[in-house]
Every structure is written in C-alpha cells, then in structure tokens.
Amino acid sequence: MDYNLKIGGQTLPVEADLRDDGTFLAKIGERSFATRYQIISENQLHLEVEGIGRNIYLSRITDGKLINIGGTTYLVQDADVLARDGTRKRSNMELPQEITPPMPSVVVRIMIAEGDLVEKGQSVMVVSAMKMETTLQAPFKGKVLKINVAEGDKVMPGQILAVIEREEESEGKPQEGITREKENI
Amino acid sequence: MFEKILIANRGEIVVRIIATCREMGIKTVAVFSEADRAALHVREADQAVCLGPSEPAESYLNIDKIMAAAKQTGAQAIHPGYGFLAENPLFAERCHEEKIVFIGPPAQVIRDLGDKTVARRTMMNSGVPVIQGMMQAKADPDELMKEAKSIGYPVLIKAAAGGGGKGMRIVHSAGDLREAAESASREARSAFGNGAIYLEKYLRQPRHVEFQVLADAHGNVIHLLERECSIQRRHQKIIEETPSTALTPKLREKMGKAAVAAARASGYVNAGTVEFLVDHDSKFYFLEVNTRLQVEHPITEMITGIDLVRQQIEIAAGNPLKFSQADIVGRGHAIECRIYAEDPLSDFLPSSGKIEFVREPRGPGIRNDSGVYSGYTVPMEYDPILSKLITHAESRQECIGRMSRALKDYVVLGVLTPIPFLIDILSSEAFIKGETYTDFIDTHFADWRPAMEGIDMACLAYIVDEIANHRTKGNFTPANGEAYSPWQTLGNFRP
C-alpha cells in the first residue's frame, strides 16, 4: 500500500507490503527498509530494522497516531486522509501561531481600544494563567476592529480576544488573532 | 502517633505522602476539587472528600472547607504538601486553634520566613551571609529607583511574599524599573495576595544550592546535605541533583552550618529548606527558607536513605530525631527531572489534555513519583506536573546515564512533555561537566529543537499499526463521504 505520511513538518511517501510471516518491505522515498515486526499490545509494537530492535509505543488519536521512540513522541498523520477530511484539525503538536490565548487565563490588562492602529508586535493585552503573566502582541500592523473581552474576564485557548484588520492586505476579510510572547520574567 | 492524616493538596505529592502514611500504618484522607474527581490521589487515599469547584479559592486554598473535611473524617493531623496552603501561616494557625496538628513549622515561623525581607534581617543578625539589597519592601517607584541606584544594576525585583519565580524580574537599567516593578507587584498580588516587592543585587551566573534541614521540637537541628537546582526555566527548577558539583567538602560543611544556624535563628521545627546562591568565587548567600517539603525532596531521600515525610510526621507528633548530624552520610548521586505537561518548543507552556498512554520506566535506582495514569485527563486549572523521575547511582556519571536511560524509557502519549529536552540536557557537554548555572537553559538551550532521529522508524510503525489493524478487521473502507478514522478500524482488535 502507498501512503503519504506527514511527520515533523514534512510529508514522506511511504510504500509498504506486510507479509504474514512478520516481515515487511518498506520504501520511504527512495530508501528501502527490510523490517520485522511484532505486535505486542494495543499500544506497543516491536520493530527490527536492519537487525536493530526497538520497542515502539503508540496511541491513535482522531487525526493520526502518536508514536514514541526512545523518549521522543512523533505525531504521524496520513496526508491523504487529512486532505479528504478537508478541515484540518489543529493538533497539539503543531500549535499555529495565531492561537490565542495560549491557555485558559484571565485578562489582567487591555492596552488597546477599538479603532486603535497597532503596530506588528505591539503589546495589546496581558493575560495571567497558572500565576504567570503573558503579554499578547499584535500579529501584524492594522486597525483594532473589535475587542471581545474585558479586564477580569476568563478566556480560553482558541477564543478570539480581539479582531485586528491587517493593514497591508486590506482587500481580504479581517484577520483575527493575536500572537503571544512570554514576558521576561 | 496519628491514626489518620488529611493531605491538603493534589497530585503526585499526595500519592507520595500516602505511601509513607501506609508504611506507618496511618490512614489517609485526600481532598479534591470537582476537576480532580478522577485524580490518582483520590483513588489512593483511604477516604476522599470533595471540597468544591475547581477554582483553588473554592477548594485547595479554602481553609474552612479543609478544616471541615478534617473534622468530618476525624483526621488528627494535616499534611499540606507543597504549594497551596503549605506556607500559609493562617492555615497553620487555624489548625492549631482547632486542635489539629499541622505537619510543618509553627505559624509564626512560617510568617517570619514568608516575608523575605524579615527573613533577610533575621539571617543577617545571626551571621548568615545575605545578598546585598533592601531589607524592607517598598512600593514608591521613586524610592525603588533610589535603592536600585545604590545597589547598582542589574537588580532583581522580588516579591516579599515570593517563591517559585512569581513576581520576579531582572532589571538591567533604570528605564525599565518602573514598568517591571508594576508588573512584578501585580503578579505577586495575584499569586500571593500581597504585592509587596523589594530589590536585590542580581548575581550573574549563580548556582542555586539548597540545604535540607530537619528540626525537632526538642531543639535538635541537623541538615541532610545539599541539592543543586540550577537548571531552571521561568525561574522554576526542572532538574535537581545531589551532591552539587560546586561544593568542596569544606564549603559543604560551612554551608551546612549556615543552614543549621538559619533554622535555629528562625526557631524552625519540622522539615525545611535553606536556599543559597553560590557565585563563581564559591561565596554563598542566603536566598530564602522554604517552610515545607520541597518538590525535589526525593533526591535527598535517595542519597541519605531517610524518608523525609516520615520524619515530618514523627516531628509533628512530638518525637525527637533519631539521628544526629554525624549519622548523616550521602551515598552516591541522585538526580530528579520534573515531568510537566508542557511544550518545550513553545516557552514551556502547559499542555493539558488526555494522557492516552503512559509507561513508567523501571529498573535499579529508578523512582517515579507520579500522579497520573493512562486515560487520565490533565486538568488545565492547576500546575501541570505529571511526575518526578528520580535516579540514584554510585557516581554522577552513572547517575546521568541512568537518568538518560530512564527518560528514554518513559512513554507519555497525548500531552507534550519536556522528556526529549531533558534527554538532550543530560547528554550536553555543559551538564556533564557540571557547569550548571541558573542561566543554563538560556545559554545552552535557547534554540533547542528535537533531533527527530526516529522519523523513519515512526513511519514504519505507523504503517505496521495501520495495516495490521486492517487485517484483523477485514477490508474496511469508509463509506462514501465519511471521514476515515483509525477508531473505526480498531474494532475488537486484540494482538
């Protein structure tokens, strides 16, 4: 079978043919691998690649598999399935820059007002979570169209705190979002 | 001895305290908030009482509710763990009034040492070296400017009620002082309910070395050697070890004596930690006393063989220490790595969610103080510590090897952890050489990226799992337009 697997920011074409005797041949790009496999449990595989054995732990999440090898966890996804799904779900492993706020928090200070012009990187709000203050900054230069929260409000990741219209590409629809940067504490 | 102890905390530390209580034949009561109904500490205890909603003020910080839980269950003593009410003198006082033993120092000691400026004055008066800086908190920005000028930049703003890096700011020039002071004060107020701040000289590249002390109610005070906790991110420790590579036997003896003097000067009873900074010239300065069990206490337990929680309980019950300073010997080397649910690639921001699968490392010299299990959802309301991995070996080098091995065998799927980051720190030249200063991560690991050496293997594993599952289930093809999901193929899969 042929797969296009998305892992660590790249998409790799992988071909594999599993045999019933526990061996299989695989090609990742142009490279071939002779592999033995054993399924130990629902969360564990044993793979032997070029004679070297490894225990591999995995779990299946809605949009891929989490695969742990030697202490590092990889999110591996089937790029074709993702494309078929259309709406690509955001996963924990690759938080997009515009997610805001980074965690459930409380708004402690708002430094902008609706109608303000902000510069890229300008501090616009301070939120506090787990007793740590985080300053949110404007992701681009533009005009503040709307502020959706007030000081003291509890806010959740993904919630849009303010809407800023990007100045350069004003022909498009307003872009929402604020990037964050940790304050120097 | 007590028959029943209530543990006013959550997570791994409760599980750890319960273990000792069980060994001592003491029954345990856990408390929990609604967000923690499924937490491991609730399951481990003999009894558990729900305190209320997830907000700490309604649960783990609510003294009335905790006292009521203690009364209701007939607990004779309360262990506060670390964090939450552990260093709250009002809580210790209230326990005293209600005739429930607080497993920790007397309320007045907590109050005195909790105000960092009072602590500084106490230490200075008893000959313990302190860092140059203010002896009293001040709020007036003009006065702070004056103080900063006389101390000399860079200065460190600290919260008088501080701890854990909250309300702390490094200020390099006068222009930044006002805003930093305002922000630090605000953070301190929200963290400790007290916005008082003061200034200290900022030491360049110090090491953080602390001494564990034990003091009984009969005037015996000893120390249980040091812990070095220089590897920090956001002023919070992530790797601790003992012994410190910076201490010679002579310096250790001197600092140990200072730690005991500090405990005596403050009238200390129970287990506590005297924190010092050590500079490049091996000069040491008093930082603060933590009037509680430290997160990193297990490394001391590993090298001394002494169960600190048991000592705390014995001392609280009024029993004298069974050993003297001469009996305390450190054997081998111990390291602790804190495993948080956090993303080392995004400024260590917490990563809450469901732990799909966890597999803890095992083997000689490995201890894992954990508060989680497979299928547990890490709540976003609290400090996201999952566990503390501790290794013990004959030498530092062997201990590093053992920790690296244990980390590589530690599988946590579903939330992000700093495990790959910790593995890389442990194998770095600077760490191996013992060049551990508090700026270690900024200096050596600011641009860290995971090596991703297992990409090929991960792809192969993906395919094995995918195809093997298809086979057991038959040829599954998603219905037209239906999104394909591996869950659908999971079926009755059994290997």
Coordinates of C-alpha atoms in Angstrom, one line a residue, chain B residues 129 207 209-211 223 225-226 228 244-259 276-285:
Chain B
P129 CA 25.5 35.9 54.6
R207 CA 24.2 28.4 41.2
V209 CA 22.2 25.3 46.1
E210 CA 19.9 24.5 49.0
F211 CA 20.2 22.5 52.2
H223 CA 21.0 19.2 57.9
L225 CA 23.2 17.8 52.8
E226 CA 22.5 19.9 49.7
E228 CA 21.7 21.8 43.5
S244 CA 26.4 19.6 43.9
T245 CA 29.4 19.7 41.7
A246 CA 30.2 23.1 43.0
L247 CA 30.7 22.2 46.6
T248 CA 34.0 21.1 48.2
P249 CA 33.7 19.1 51.4
K250 CA 34.9 22.3 53.2
L251 CA 32.3 24.5 51.5
R252 CA 29.6 21.9 52.2
E253 CA 30.4 21.9 55.9
K254 CA 30.4 25.7 56.0
M255 CA 27.1 26.0 54.2
G256 CA 25.6 23.2 56.2
K257 CA 26.5 25.0 59.4
A258 CA 25.0 28.2 58.0
A259 CA 21.8 26.3 57.1
F276 CA 21.5 29.8 48.9
L277 CA 23.1 31.2 45.8
V278 CA 26.7 30.3 45.2
D279 CA 28.8 32.6 43.0
H280 CA 31.8 32.0 40.8
D281 CA 34.1 32.6 43.8
S282 CA 32.4 29.9 45.9
K283 CA 30.9 32.7 48.0
F284 CA 27.4 31.8 49.2
Y285 CA 24.4 34.0 50.0

